CSV table of C-alpha atoms in Angstrom, one decimal:
chain,number,residue,atom,x,y,z
O,1,MET,CA,-44.3,-14.9,65.8
O,2,GLU,CA,-42.7,-13.2,68.7
O,3,PHE,CA,-43.2,-9.4,68.6
O,4,GLU,CA,-40.0,-8.6,70.4
O,5,GLN,CA,-38.1,-10.7,67.8
O,6,LEU,CA,-39.8,-8.8,64.9
O,7,TYR,CA,-39.1,-5.5,66.6
O,8,LYS,CA,-35.4,-6.3,66.8
O,9,SER,CA,-35.0,-7.6,63.3
O,10,TYR,CA,-37.2,-5.1,61.5
O,11,TRP,CA,-36.7,-1.8,63.4
O,12,GLN,CA,-33.7,-0.7,61.3
O,13,LYS,CA,-35.4,-1.5,58.0
O,14,VAL,CA,-38.6,0.2,58.9
O,15,PHE,CA,-36.8,3.2,60.2
O,16,ARG,CA,-34.8,3.5,57.0
O,17,LEU,CA,-37.9,3.2,54.9
O,18,CYS,CA,-39.5,6.1,56.9
O,19,MET,CA,-36.3,8.0,56.8
O,20,GLY,CA,-36.2,7.7,53.0
O,21,TYR,CA,-39.7,8.9,52.9
O,22,VAL,CA,-39.4,12.0,55.0
O,23,ASN,CA,-35.7,12.6,55.5
O,24,ASP,CA,-36.3,13.8,59.0
O,25,TYR,CA,-34.8,11.9,61.8
O,26,ASP,CA,-37.4,12.6,64.4
O,27,ILE,CA,-40.5,12.2,62.2
O,28,ALA,CA,-39.0,9.0,60.8
O,29,GLN,CA,-38.5,7.7,64.3
O,30,ASP,CA,-42.1,8.5,65.2
O,31,MET,CA,-43.4,6.9,62.0
O,32,ALA,CA,-41.4,3.7,62.7
O,33,GLN,CA,-42.9,3.6,66.2
O,34,GLU,CA,-46.4,4.0,64.8
O,35,THR,CA,-45.7,1.2,62.4
O,36,PHE,CA,-44.7,-1.1,65.2
O,37,ILE,CA,-47.7,-0.1,67.3
O,38,ILE,CA,-49.9,-1.2,64.4
O,39,VAL,CA,-47.8,-4.4,64.0
O,40,TRP,CA,-48.4,-5.1,67.7
O,41,GLN,CA,-52.1,-4.6,67.4
O,42,LYS,CA,-52.5,-6.6,64.2
O,43,LEU,CA,-50.1,-9.4,64.7
O,44,HIS,CA,-52.8,-11.8,65.7
O,45,THR,CA,-54.4,-11.3,62.2
O,46,PHE,CA,-51.3,-12.3,60.4
O,47,ARG,CA,-52.1,-15.4,58.4
O,48,ASN,CA,-48.9,-16.4,56.7
O,49,GLU,CA,-50.3,-15.7,53.2
O,50,ALA,CA,-47.4,-13.3,52.7
O,51,SER,CA,-44.1,-13.4,54.3
O,52,ILE,CA,-43.9,-11.5,57.6
O,53,GLY,CA,-41.5,-9.1,56.0
O,54,THR,CA,-43.9,-8.2,53.2
O,55,TRP,CA,-46.6,-7.8,55.8
O,56,ILE,CA,-44.6,-5.4,57.9
O,57,PHE,CA,-43.4,-3.4,55.0
O,58,ARG,CA,-47.0,-3.0,53.8
O,59,ILE,CA,-48.0,-1.6,57.1
O,60,ALA,CA,-44.9,0.6,57.2
O,61,SER,CA,-45.4,2.0,53.7
O,62,ASN,CA,-49.1,2.5,54.1
O,63,ASN,CA,-48.3,4.4,57.3
O,64,CYS,CA,-45.9,6.6,55.2
O,65,LEU,CA,-48.7,7.3,52.8
O,66,ARG,CA,-51.0,8.2,55.6
O,67,GLN,CA,-48.4,10.9,56.5
O,68,ILE,CA,-50.0,13.1,53.8
O,69,ASP,CA,-53.1,13.3,56.0
O,70,LYS,CA,-51.1,14.2,59.0
O,71,GLU,CA,-49.0,16.8,57.3
O,72,LYS,CA,-52.1,18.7,56.5
O,73,ARG,CA,-53.2,18.6,60.1
O,74,PHE,CA,-49.9,19.6,61.6
O,75,PRO,CA,-48.0,21.7,59.1
O,76,LYS,CA,-44.3,21.3,59.6
O,77,SER,CA,-43.8,25.0,60.5
O,78,GLU,CA,-45.7,24.4,63.7
O,79,LEU,CA,-43.4,21.8,65.0
O,80,PRO,CA,-40.6,22.9,67.3
O,81,MET,CA,-37.6,23.5,65.1
O,82,HIS,CA,-34.6,23.4,67.5
O,83,ILE,CA,-33.8,20.1,69.1
O,84,THR,CA,-33.5,18.0,65.9
O,85,GLU,CA,-30.2,18.9,64.4
O,86,GLU,CA,-27.3,17.3,66.3
O,87,LYS,CA,-27.2,13.6,66.8
O,88,HIS,CA,-27.1,12.0,63.4
O,89,TYR,CA,-24.7,14.1,61.5
O,90,SER,CA,-21.7,12.1,62.1
O,91,LEU,CA,-22.9,10.3,59.0
O,92,GLU,CA,-21.0,10.7,55.8
O,93,PRO,CA,-22.3,13.4,53.5
O,94,GLN,CA,-22.8,10.8,50.8
O,95,ILE,CA,-25.3,8.9,53.0
O,96,LEU,CA,-27.1,12.1,53.9
O,97,PHE,CA,-27.3,13.0,50.2
O,98,LEU,CA,-28.7,9.7,49.3
O,99,TYR,CA,-31.5,10.0,51.8
O,100,LYS,CA,-32.2,13.6,50.7
O,101,CYS,CA,-32.4,12.5,47.0
O,102,VAL,CA,-34.8,9.6,47.9
O,103,ALA,CA,-37.1,11.9,49.9
O,104,GLU,CA,-37.4,14.2,46.9
O,105,LEU,CA,-38.8,11.5,44.7
O,106,PRO,CA,-42.5,11.0,44.1
O,107,GLU,CA,-44.1,9.2,47.0
O,108,ILE,CA,-44.5,5.8,45.5
O,109,ASP,CA,-40.9,5.9,44.1
O,110,ARG,CA,-39.6,6.6,47.6
O,111,ILE,CA,-41.2,3.5,48.8
O,112,ILE,CA,-40.1,1.4,45.9
O,113,ILE,CA,-36.5,2.4,46.0
O,114,SER,CA,-36.2,2.2,49.8
O,115,LEU,CA,-37.4,-1.4,49.6
O,116,GLU,CA,-35.0,-2.2,46.8
O,117,LEU,CA,-32.1,-0.8,48.7
O,118,GLU,CA,-33.2,-2.8,51.7
O,119,ASP,CA,-32.7,-6.0,49.5
O,120,VAL,CA,-36.4,-6.9,49.3
O,121,LYS,CA,-37.0,-9.1,46.3
O,122,GLN,CA,-38.6,-7.3,43.4
O,123,ALA,CA,-41.6,-9.7,43.3
O,124,GLU,CA,-42.2,-8.8,46.9
O,125,ILE,CA,-41.9,-5.1,46.3
O,126,ALA,CA,-44.5,-5.5,43.5
O,127,ASN,CA,-46.7,-7.2,46.1
O,128,ILE,CA,-46.2,-4.5,48.7
O,129,VAL,CA,-46.9,-1.6,46.4
O,130,GLY,CA,-49.5,-3.2,44.3
O,131,LEU,CA,-47.8,-3.0,40.9
O,132,SER,CA,-46.9,-5.7,38.4
O,133,GLU,CA,-43.4,-7.1,38.6
O,134,ALA,CA,-42.5,-5.8,35.2
O,135,ASN,CA,-43.6,-2.3,36.1
O,136,THR,CA,-41.7,-2.5,39.4
O,137,ARG,CA,-38.6,-3.5,37.6
O,138,VAL,CA,-38.8,-0.6,35.1
O,139,LYS,CA,-39.5,1.8,37.9
O,140,ILE,CA,-36.5,0.6,40.0
O,141,HIS,CA,-34.3,1.0,36.9
O,142,ARG,CA,-35.4,4.5,36.3
O,143,ILE,CA,-35.2,5.6,39.9
O,144,LYS,CA,-31.6,4.3,40.1
O,145,GLU,CA,-30.8,6.2,36.9
O,146,LYS,CA,-32.2,9.3,38.4
O,147,LEU,CA,-30.2,8.9,41.6
O,148,THR,CA,-27.0,8.2,39.8
O,149,GLN,CA,-27.5,11.3,37.8
O,150,LYS,CA,-28.2,13.4,40.9
O,151,PHE,CA,-25.0,12.0,42.5
O,152,LYS,CA,-23.0,12.9,39.4
O,153,GLU,CA,-24.4,16.4,39.1
O,154,ASN,CA,-23.6,16.9,42.7
O,155,GLY,CA,-20.0,15.6,42.2
O,156,GLN,CA,-20.4,12.9,44.9
I,1,MET,CA,-26.5,2.2,32.8
I,2,ASP,CA,-23.5,1.3,34.7
I,3,ASN,CA,-23.5,2.8,38.1
I,4,ASN,CA,-20.5,2.7,40.2
I,5,ILE,CA,-22.1,4.0,43.3
I,6,ASP,CA,-23.2,1.3,45.7
I,7,PHE,CA,-26.5,2.8,46.9
I,8,LYS,CA,-27.3,-0.3,48.9
I,9,ASP,CA,-24.2,0.0,50.9
I,10,LEU,CA,-24.8,3.7,51.5
I,11,TRP,CA,-28.4,3.1,52.4
I,12,LYS,CA,-27.6,0.6,55.1
I,13,GLN,CA,-25.0,2.7,56.8
I,14,GLN,CA,-27.9,4.7,58.2
I,15,ALA,CA,-28.1,2.6,61.4
I,16,VAL,CA,-30.1,3.4,64.4
I,17,SER,CA,-30.8,1.2,67.4
I,18,PRO,CA,-34.4,0.5,68.3
I,19,PRO,CA,-35.8,2.5,71.2
I,20,ASN,CA,-36.6,0.5,74.3
I,21,ILE,CA,-39.6,-1.7,73.7
I,22,LYS,CA,-41.1,-0.4,77.0
I,23,GLU,CA,-41.2,3.1,75.6
I,24,LEU,CA,-43.0,1.8,72.6
I,25,LEU,CA,-45.6,0.1,74.7
I,26,SER,CA,-46.2,3.2,76.8
I,27,LYS,CA,-46.7,5.1,73.7
I,28,LEU,CA,-49.3,2.5,72.6
I,29,LYS,CA,-51.3,3.2,75.7
I,30,TYR,CA,-51.2,6.9,75.1
I,31,PHE,CA,-52.2,6.4,71.5
I,32,LYS,CA,-55.3,4.4,72.4
I,33,ARG,CA,-56.3,6.8,75.1
I,34,VAL,CA,-56.2,9.9,73.0
I,35,SER,CA,-58.0,8.5,70.0
I,36,LEU,CA,-60.7,7.2,72.3
I,37,ARG,CA,-61.2,10.3,74.4
I,38,LYS,CA,-62.7,12.5,71.7
I,39,LEU,CA,-65.1,9.8,70.7
I,40,VAL,CA,-66.2,9.2,74.2
I,41,ILE,CA,-66.6,13.0,75.0
I,42,THR,CA,-68.6,13.7,71.9
I,43,ASN,CA,-70.9,10.8,72.6
I,44,VAL,CA,-71.4,11.4,76.2
I,45,LEU,CA,-72.0,15.1,75.7
I,46,LEU,CA,-74.7,14.7,73.0
I,47,ILE,CA,-76.4,11.8,74.7
I,48,ALA,CA,-76.5,13.7,78.0
I,49,THR,CA,-78.0,16.7,76.3
I,50,SER,CA,-80.7,14.5,74.7
I,51,ALA,CA,-81.4,12.9,78.0
I,52,PHE,CA,-81.8,16.3,79.6
I,53,ILE,CA,-84.3,17.3,77.0
I,54,ILE,CA,-86.2,14.2,77.4
I,55,PHE,CA,-86.2,14.8,81.1
I,56,ILE,CA,-87.7,18.2,80.6
I,57,TRP,CA,-90.4,16.7,78.5
I,58,TYR,CA,-91.2,14.2,81.1
I,59,PHE,CA,-91.0,16.7,84.0
I,60,TYR,CA,-92.9,19.7,82.5
I,61,GLN,CA,-95.4,17.8,80.4
I,62,PRO,CA,-95.7,20.3,77.5
I,63,GLU,CA,-99.3,20.7,76.2
I,64,PHE,CA,-98.8,21.7,72.6
I,65,ILE,CA,-98.0,19.1,70.0
I,66,SER,CA,-95.6,21.7,68.4
I,67,THR,CA,-93.4,21.5,71.6
I,68,LYS,CA,-93.2,17.7,71.3
I,69,ILE,CA,-92.4,17.8,67.7
I,70,GLY,CA,-89.8,20.4,68.4
I,71,ILE,CA,-88.2,18.2,71.1
I,72,ILE,CA,-88.2,15.2,68.7
I,73,LEU,CA,-86.5,17.2,66.0
I,74,THR,CA,-83.8,18.6,68.3
I,75,ILE,CA,-83.0,15.2,69.6
I,76,SER,CA,-83.0,13.6,66.2
I,77,ALA,CA,-80.5,16.3,65.0
I,78,MET,CA,-78.2,15.3,67.8
I,79,LEU,CA,-78.6,11.6,67.2
I,80,MET,CA,-78.0,12.0,63.5
I,81,TYR,CA,-74.8,13.9,64.2
I,82,LEU,CA,-73.6,11.2,66.5
I,83,PHE,CA,-74.5,8.5,64.0
I,84,VAL,CA,-72.5,10.1,61.3
I,85,TYR,CA,-69.6,11.0,63.5
I,86,ASN,CA,-69.3,7.4,64.8
I,87,LYS,CA,-69.6,6.1,61.3
I,88,LEU,CA,-66.7,8.2,60.2
I,89,VAL,CA,-64.6,7.0,63.0
I,90,GLY,CA,-65.6,3.5,62.1
I,91,PHE,CA,-64.5,3.9,58.5
I,92,TYR,CA,-60.9,4.5,59.6
I,93,LYS,CA,-61.0,1.6,62.0
I,94,THR,CA,-62.0,-0.8,59.3
I,95,VAL,CA,-59.3,0.2,56.8
I,96,ASP,CA,-57.0,-2.8,56.4
I,97,ARG,CA,-53.5,-1.4,56.8
I,98,THR,CA,-52.0,-4.6,55.6
I,99,GLN,CA,-53.2,-4.2,52.0
I,100,SER,CA,-50.9,-3.2,49.2
I,101,ASN,CA,-50.3,0.5,48.8
I,102,SER,CA,-52.5,0.8,45.8
I,103,GLU,CA,-55.5,-0.9,47.5
I,104,TYR,CA,-54.9,1.2,50.6
I,105,LEU,CA,-54.8,4.4,48.6
I,106,GLN,CA,-58.1,3.5,46.9
I,107,LYS,CA,-59.6,2.9,50.2
I,108,LEU,CA,-58.4,6.2,51.6
I,109,ILE,CA,-59.8,8.0,48.6
I,110,SER,CA,-63.2,6.4,49.0
I,111,ILE,CA,-63.3,7.2,52.7
I,112,LYS,CA,-62.4,10.8,52.1
I,113,THR,CA,-65.0,11.1,49.4
I,114,LYS,CA,-67.6,9.8,51.7
I,115,GLN,CA,-66.5,12.1,54.4
I,116,HIS,CA,-66.7,15.0,52.0
I,117,PHE,CA,-70.3,14.2,51.2
I,118,LEU,CA,-71.4,13.4,54.8
I,119,GLN,CA,-69.9,16.6,56.2
I,120,SER,CA,-71.6,19.0,54.0
I,121,THR,CA,-75.0,17.3,53.8
I,122,MET,CA,-75.0,16.4,57.5
I,123,LEU,CA,-74.1,19.8,58.7
I,124,SER,CA,-76.9,21.5,56.7
I,125,LEU,CA,-79.4,18.9,57.9
I,126,TYR,CA,-78.2,19.3,61.5
I,127,PHE,CA,-78.8,23.0,61.4
I,128,ILE,CA,-82.2,22.7,59.7
I,129,LEU,CA,-83.4,20.1,62.3
I,130,LEU,CA,-82.0,22.0,65.2
I,131,GLY,CA,-83.4,25.4,64.0
I,132,SER,CA,-86.9,24.2,63.2
I,133,GLY,CA,-86.9,22.1,66.4
I,134,LEU,CA,-86.1,25.1,68.5
I,135,CYS,CA,-88.7,27.3,66.8
I,136,LEU,CA,-91.5,24.8,67.4
I,137,TYR,CA,-90.3,24.1,70.9
I,138,MET,CA,-90.4,27.8,71.9
I,139,TYR,CA,-93.9,28.4,70.5
I,140,GLU,CA,-95.7,27.1,73.5
I,141,TYR,CA,-93.8,29.3,75.9
I,142,THR,CA,-93.8,32.4,73.8
I,143,SER,CA,-97.6,32.1,73.3
I,144,ARG,CA,-97.9,32.7,77.0
I,145,MET,CA,-96.0,35.9,76.8
I,146,THR,CA,-97.2,39.3,75.7
I,147,ILE,CA,-97.0,39.9,71.9
I,148,PHE,CA,-94.1,42.2,72.3
I,149,TRP,CA,-91.9,39.7,74.2
I,150,GLY,CA,-93.1,36.9,72.0
I,151,ILE,CA,-91.9,38.7,68.9
I,152,PHE,CA,-88.8,39.8,70.6
I,153,THR,CA,-87.9,36.2,71.6
I,154,TYR,CA,-88.4,35.0,68.1
I,155,VAL,CA,-86.4,37.8,66.5
I,156,VAL,CA,-83.5,37.1,68.8
I,157,MET,CA,-83.7,33.3,68.1
I,158,LEU,CA,-84.2,33.6,64.4
I,159,GLY,CA,-81.3,36.1,64.4
I,160,TRP,CA,-79.1,33.5,66.0
I,161,ILE,CA,-80.2,30.8,63.7
I,162,GLY,CA,-79.7,33.0,60.7
I,163,PHE,CA,-76.2,33.8,61.9
I,164,THR,CA,-75.3,30.2,62.3
I,165,TRP,CA,-76.9,29.3,58.9
I,166,PHE,CA,-75.6,32.1,56.8
I,167,TYR,CA,-72.3,32.6,58.5
I,168,LEU,CA,-71.1,29.7,60.7
I,169,ARG,CA,-72.3,26.9,58.5
I,170,PRO,CA,-70.8,27.9,55.2
I,171,LYS,CA,-67.6,28.8,56.9
I,172,GLU,CA,-67.3,25.5,58.6
I,173,ILE,CA,-68.3,23.6,55.5
I,174,LYS,CA,-65.8,25.5,53.4
I,175,LYS,CA,-63.0,24.9,55.8
I,176,GLU,CA,-63.6,21.2,56.0
I,177,GLN,CA,-64.1,20.9,52.3
I,178,ALA,CA,-60.9,22.7,51.5
I,179,ARG,CA,-59.0,20.3,53.8
I,180,VAL,CA,-60.7,17.1,52.5
I,181,ASN,CA,-60.5,18.2,48.9
I,182,GLY,CA,-56.8,18.9,49.3
I,183,LEU,CA,-56.3,15.5,50.7
I,184,ILE,CA,-58.3,13.7,48.0
I,185,ALA,CA,-56.3,15.5,45.4
I,186,LYS,CA,-53.1,14.6,47.0
I,187,PHE,CA,-54.1,10.9,47.4
I,188,GLU,CA,-55.2,10.8,43.8
I,189,ALA,CA,-51.9,12.3,42.6
I,190,VAL,CA,-50.1,9.6,44.5
I,191,ASN,CA,-52.4,6.9,43.2
I,192,LYS,CA,-51.6,8.1,39.6
I,193,GLN,CA,-48.0,7.4,40.2
I,194,LEU,CA,-49.1,3.8,40.4
I,195,SER,CA,-51.1,3.7,37.2
I,196,VAL,CA,-49.0,5.6,34.7
I,197,ASN,CA,-45.6,4.4,33.8
I,198,GLU,CA,-44.2,7.6,32.3
């Protein structure tokens, strides 16, 4: 599998997953890059047992979870606050609100819903996260309910 | 529940073009360098110190057995530190990042738990070995001094060892424990999200 090819076809998806996890453009960009660095390093170990998509999403979501460790080491307050604000806010408020809501969910739910919204099959989501398919289905349903409710409360 | 909001469509409108692949590769190099640097520096520093001590042994030929035991204890303290330190780095290297989230979390928790144990036990052992090594080592040289200076030397040295043992060591252990415990708690909380289906 050609790395460049993967990079092109999966960058957006991985970025959105990270963005749903942290809701911070710059951190998400960094996390997506880290993911592809790992993909680059590990690509030779990929054995076709899973689809390449599942494989990449596993790395990406594990990297998100690893973020907990890093947050502790570099508390957000220590990061420079200025530069971040401008570029991405041409987006509609509804989109911003969706990402904000997702990032407020419990960690595993963030990953599950991001993958669902990315059109990853539920069986594959179960495989990435390590839950049963039935559980995954239930979770997705509940998360969607929660999101719908938040949107309604917010009058979106 | 009927939801009339198309989340998928909203989700995908967040589009961003991938940064240049060259930028990614240059970052990769930086990444490797930084993570390797600390490991190399620690290893080189401690091995060089040990080599220096061995050199002293060889060069000055201490007569007392206590001096030799002292040297051995000091060196073994440093080697033990290196061993544990390298082992911890190795733990992280061997984590398979392509496992499912739940397996990955389990692995992280087990590593952190090991780290927790190693850090406190090892730090105490390190101080004990280093302290007793130093005391034994100094004996030969102080025995050649007058009683006053001999006692003076030991008082200063024991004062320093006491300071590190009673002040620095607990402080260091506490700081690390708090960090690692916090992490373990957080990882476990996330892991729980996988097991309960509230």
